[in-house]
mmCIF file of C-alpha atoms in Angstrom:
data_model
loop_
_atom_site.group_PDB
_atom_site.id
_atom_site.type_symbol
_atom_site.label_atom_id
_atom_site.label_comp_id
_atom_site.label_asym_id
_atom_site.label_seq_id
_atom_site.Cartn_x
_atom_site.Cartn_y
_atom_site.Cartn_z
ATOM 1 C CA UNK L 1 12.159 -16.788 5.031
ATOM 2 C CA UNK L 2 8.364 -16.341 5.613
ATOM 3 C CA UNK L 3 6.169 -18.537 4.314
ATOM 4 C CA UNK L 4 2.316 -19.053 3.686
ATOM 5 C CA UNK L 5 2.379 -21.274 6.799
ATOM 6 C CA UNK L 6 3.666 -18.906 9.414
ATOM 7 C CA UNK L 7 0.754 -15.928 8.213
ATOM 8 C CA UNK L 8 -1.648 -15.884 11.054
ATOM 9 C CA UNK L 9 -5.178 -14.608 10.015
ATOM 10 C CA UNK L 10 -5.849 -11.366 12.502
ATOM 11 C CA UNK L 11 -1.782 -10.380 12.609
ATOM 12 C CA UNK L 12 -1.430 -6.733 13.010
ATOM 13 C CA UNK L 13 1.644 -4.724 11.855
ATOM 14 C CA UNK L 14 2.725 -1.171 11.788
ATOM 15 C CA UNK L 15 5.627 -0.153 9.233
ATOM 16 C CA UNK L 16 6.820 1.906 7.000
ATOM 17 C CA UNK L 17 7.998 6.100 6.766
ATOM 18 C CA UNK L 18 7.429 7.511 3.418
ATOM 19 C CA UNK L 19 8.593 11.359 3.296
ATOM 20 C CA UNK L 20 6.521 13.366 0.526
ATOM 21 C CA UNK L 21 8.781 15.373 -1.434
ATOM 22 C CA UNK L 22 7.079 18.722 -3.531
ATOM 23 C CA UNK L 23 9.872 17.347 -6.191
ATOM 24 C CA UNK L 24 8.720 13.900 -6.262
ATOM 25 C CA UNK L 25 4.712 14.729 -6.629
ATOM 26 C CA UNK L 26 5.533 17.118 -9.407
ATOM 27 C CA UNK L 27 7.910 14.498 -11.194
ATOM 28 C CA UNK L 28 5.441 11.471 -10.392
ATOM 29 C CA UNK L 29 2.249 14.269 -11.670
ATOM 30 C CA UNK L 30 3.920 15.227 -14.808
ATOM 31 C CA UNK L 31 4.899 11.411 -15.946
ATOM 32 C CA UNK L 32 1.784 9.776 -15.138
ATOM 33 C CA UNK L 33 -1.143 11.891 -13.289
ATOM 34 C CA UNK L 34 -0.198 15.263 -14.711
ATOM 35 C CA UNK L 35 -3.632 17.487 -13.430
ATOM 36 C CA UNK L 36 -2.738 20.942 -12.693
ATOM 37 C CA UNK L 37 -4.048 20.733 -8.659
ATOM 38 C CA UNK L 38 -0.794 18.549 -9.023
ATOM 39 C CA UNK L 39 1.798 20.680 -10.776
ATOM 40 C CA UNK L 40 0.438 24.478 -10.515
ATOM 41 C CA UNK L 41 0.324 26.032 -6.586
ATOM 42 C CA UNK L 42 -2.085 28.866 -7.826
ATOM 43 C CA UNK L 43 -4.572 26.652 -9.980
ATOM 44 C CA UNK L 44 -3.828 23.969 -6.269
ATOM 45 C CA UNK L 45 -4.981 26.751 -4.214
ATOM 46 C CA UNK L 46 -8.556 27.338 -5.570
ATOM 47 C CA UNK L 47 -9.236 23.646 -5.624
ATOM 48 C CA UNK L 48 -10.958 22.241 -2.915
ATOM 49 C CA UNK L 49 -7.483 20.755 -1.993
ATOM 50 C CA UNK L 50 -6.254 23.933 -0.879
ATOM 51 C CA UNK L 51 -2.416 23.659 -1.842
ATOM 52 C CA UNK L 52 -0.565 21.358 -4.274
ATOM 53 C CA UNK L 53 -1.390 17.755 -3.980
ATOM 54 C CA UNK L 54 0.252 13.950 -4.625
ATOM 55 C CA UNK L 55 -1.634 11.827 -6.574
ATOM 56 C CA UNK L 56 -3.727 9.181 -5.643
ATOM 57 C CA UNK L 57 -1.751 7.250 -7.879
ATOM 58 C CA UNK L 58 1.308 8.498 -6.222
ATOM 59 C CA UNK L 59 0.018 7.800 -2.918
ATOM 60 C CA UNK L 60 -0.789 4.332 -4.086
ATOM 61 C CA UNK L 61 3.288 4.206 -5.003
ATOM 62 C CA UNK L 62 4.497 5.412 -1.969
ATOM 63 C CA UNK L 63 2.944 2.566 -0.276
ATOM 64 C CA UNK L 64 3.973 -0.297 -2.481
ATOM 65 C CA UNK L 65 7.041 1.402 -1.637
ATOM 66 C CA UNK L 66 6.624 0.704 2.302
ATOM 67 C CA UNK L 67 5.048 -3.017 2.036
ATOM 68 C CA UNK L 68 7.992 -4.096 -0.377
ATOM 69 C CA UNK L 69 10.394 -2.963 1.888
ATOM 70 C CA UNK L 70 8.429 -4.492 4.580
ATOM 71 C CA UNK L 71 8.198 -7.714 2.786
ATOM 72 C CA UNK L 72 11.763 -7.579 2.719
ATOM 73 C CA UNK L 73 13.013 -7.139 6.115
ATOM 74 C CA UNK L 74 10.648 -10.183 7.333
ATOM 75 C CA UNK L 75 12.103 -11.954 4.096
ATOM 76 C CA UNK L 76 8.202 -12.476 2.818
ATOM 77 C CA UNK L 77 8.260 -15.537 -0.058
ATOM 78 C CA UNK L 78 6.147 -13.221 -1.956
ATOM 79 C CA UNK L 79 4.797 -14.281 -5.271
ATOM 80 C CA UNK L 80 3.703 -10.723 -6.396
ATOM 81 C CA UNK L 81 -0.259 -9.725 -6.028
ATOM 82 C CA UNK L 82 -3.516 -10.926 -8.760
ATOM 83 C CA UNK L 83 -4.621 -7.269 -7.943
ATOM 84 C CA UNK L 84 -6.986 -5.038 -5.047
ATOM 85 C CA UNK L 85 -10.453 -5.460 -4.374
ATOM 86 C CA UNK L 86 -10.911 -1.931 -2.777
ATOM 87 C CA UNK L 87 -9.056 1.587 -2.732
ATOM 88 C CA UNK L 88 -10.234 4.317 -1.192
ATOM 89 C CA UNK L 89 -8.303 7.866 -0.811
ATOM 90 C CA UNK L 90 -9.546 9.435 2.440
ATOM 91 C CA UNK L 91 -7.548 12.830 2.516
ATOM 92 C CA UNK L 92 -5.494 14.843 -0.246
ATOM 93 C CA UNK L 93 -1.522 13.613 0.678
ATOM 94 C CA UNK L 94 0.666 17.389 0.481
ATOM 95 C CA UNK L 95 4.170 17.523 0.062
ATOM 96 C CA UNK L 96 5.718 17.826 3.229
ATOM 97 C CA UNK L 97 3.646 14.920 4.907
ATOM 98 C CA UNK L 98 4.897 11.682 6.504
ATOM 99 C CA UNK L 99 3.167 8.249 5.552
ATOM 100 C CA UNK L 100 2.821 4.894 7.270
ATOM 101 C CA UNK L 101 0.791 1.956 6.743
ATOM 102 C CA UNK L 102 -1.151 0.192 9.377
ATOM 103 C CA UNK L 103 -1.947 -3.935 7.737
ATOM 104 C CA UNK L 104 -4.142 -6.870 8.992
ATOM 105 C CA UNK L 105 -4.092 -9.871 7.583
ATOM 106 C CA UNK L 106 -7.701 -10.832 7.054
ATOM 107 C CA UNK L 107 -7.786 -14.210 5.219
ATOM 108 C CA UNK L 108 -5.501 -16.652 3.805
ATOM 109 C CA UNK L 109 -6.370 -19.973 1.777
ATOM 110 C CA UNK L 110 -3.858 -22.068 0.151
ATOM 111 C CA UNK L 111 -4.392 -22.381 -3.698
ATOM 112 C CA UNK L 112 -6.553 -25.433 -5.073
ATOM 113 C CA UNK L 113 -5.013 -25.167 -8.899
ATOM 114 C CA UNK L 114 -1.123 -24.397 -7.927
ATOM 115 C CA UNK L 115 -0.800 -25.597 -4.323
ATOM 116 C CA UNK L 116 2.985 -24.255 -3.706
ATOM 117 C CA UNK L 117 1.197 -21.394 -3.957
ATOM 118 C CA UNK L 118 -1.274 -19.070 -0.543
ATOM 119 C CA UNK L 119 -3.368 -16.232 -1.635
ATOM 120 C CA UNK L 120 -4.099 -13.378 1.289
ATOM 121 C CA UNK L 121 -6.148 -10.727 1.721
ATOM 122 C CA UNK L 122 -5.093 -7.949 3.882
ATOM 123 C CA UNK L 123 -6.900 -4.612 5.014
ATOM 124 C CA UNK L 124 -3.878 -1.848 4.729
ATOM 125 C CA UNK L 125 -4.796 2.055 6.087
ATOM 126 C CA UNK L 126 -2.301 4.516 5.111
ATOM 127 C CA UNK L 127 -1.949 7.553 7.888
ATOM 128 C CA UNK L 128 -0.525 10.519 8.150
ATOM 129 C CA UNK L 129 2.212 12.570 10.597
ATOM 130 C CA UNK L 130 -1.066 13.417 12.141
ATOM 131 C CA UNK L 131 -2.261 9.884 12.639
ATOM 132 C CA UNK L 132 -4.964 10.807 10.424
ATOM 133 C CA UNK L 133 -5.806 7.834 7.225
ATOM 134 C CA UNK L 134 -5.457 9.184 4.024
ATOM 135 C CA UNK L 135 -5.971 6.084 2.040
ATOM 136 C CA UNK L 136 -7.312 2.948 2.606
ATOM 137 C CA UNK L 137 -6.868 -0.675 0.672
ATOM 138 C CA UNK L 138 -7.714 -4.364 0.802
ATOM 139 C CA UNK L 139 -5.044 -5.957 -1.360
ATOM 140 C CA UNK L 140 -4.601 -9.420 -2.823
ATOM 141 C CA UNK L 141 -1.238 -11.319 -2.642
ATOM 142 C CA UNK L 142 0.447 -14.367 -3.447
ATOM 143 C CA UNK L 143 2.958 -16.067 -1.271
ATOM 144 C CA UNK L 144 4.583 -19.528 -1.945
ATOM 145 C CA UNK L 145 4.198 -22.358 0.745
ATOM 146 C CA UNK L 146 6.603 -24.078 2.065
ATOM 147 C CA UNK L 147 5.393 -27.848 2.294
ATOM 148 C CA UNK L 148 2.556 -28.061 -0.818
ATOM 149 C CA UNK L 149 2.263 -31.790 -0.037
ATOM 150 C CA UNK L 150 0.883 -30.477 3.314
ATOM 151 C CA UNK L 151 -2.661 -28.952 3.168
ATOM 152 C CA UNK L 152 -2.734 -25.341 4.580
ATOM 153 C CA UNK L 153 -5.264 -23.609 6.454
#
């Protein structure tokens, strides 16, 4: 299990593989983004989009997607997330793109109210099959620690 205490500040990792489907950004549009650049290829194509296009929202998804599955294959004691302090979507997302997510951890501090508890901060850029970054985030989480008796850094 990974803790609060083994987060280094500065860690770098590189994860995830998150194949857009034309299916899933028409199912994901209609239910909660439903714009017609995201359901309707002729109304897409006169946009400044160019073609049919996922959500933000969706994109935004699709990541939590790849950092939960992340958090579970280094068995992260995650505590959920109080939220983002920044979002930015770079480039439209088209079905038939490939997503990964490059994350830094940029600060940790261990909580003064509810010590079994670490808050983080981490910078997360979301790129596509062409290594270009279509969105970028700096997201809040909440990890538990393993020792609260102990003081964290």
């Amino acid at each position: 299990m990974q803790y609060f205490e083994d987060l280094e500040v500065g860690t770098k990792a590189s994860f995830g593989q998150y194949e857009v489907t034309r299916e899933e950004v028409m199912e994901f549009a209609g239910k909660y983004d439903p714009q017609p650049f995201h359901l309707d290829d002729d109304v897409a194509a006169k946009t400044h989009f160019g073609r049919l296009s996922a959500s933000g929202w969706h994109t935004c998804a699709m990541t939590m997607r790849m950092m939960v599955d992340q958090f579970s294959k280094e068995k992260a004691a995650s505590l959920g997330s109080p939220g983002i302090d920044e979002l930015r979507w770079l480039k439209p997302v088209y079905p038939g793109d490939t997503l990964r997510v490059e994350a830094e951890l940029i600060e940790k501090r261990q909580s003064k109210s509810k010590p079994s508890m670490g808050l983080t901060k981490n910078r997360q850029t979301v790129f596509n099959q062409h290594d270009e970054p279509v969105m970028t985030m700096v997201s809040n989480g909440m990890i538990q620690v393993r020792d609260p008796e102990k003081t964290q850094g």
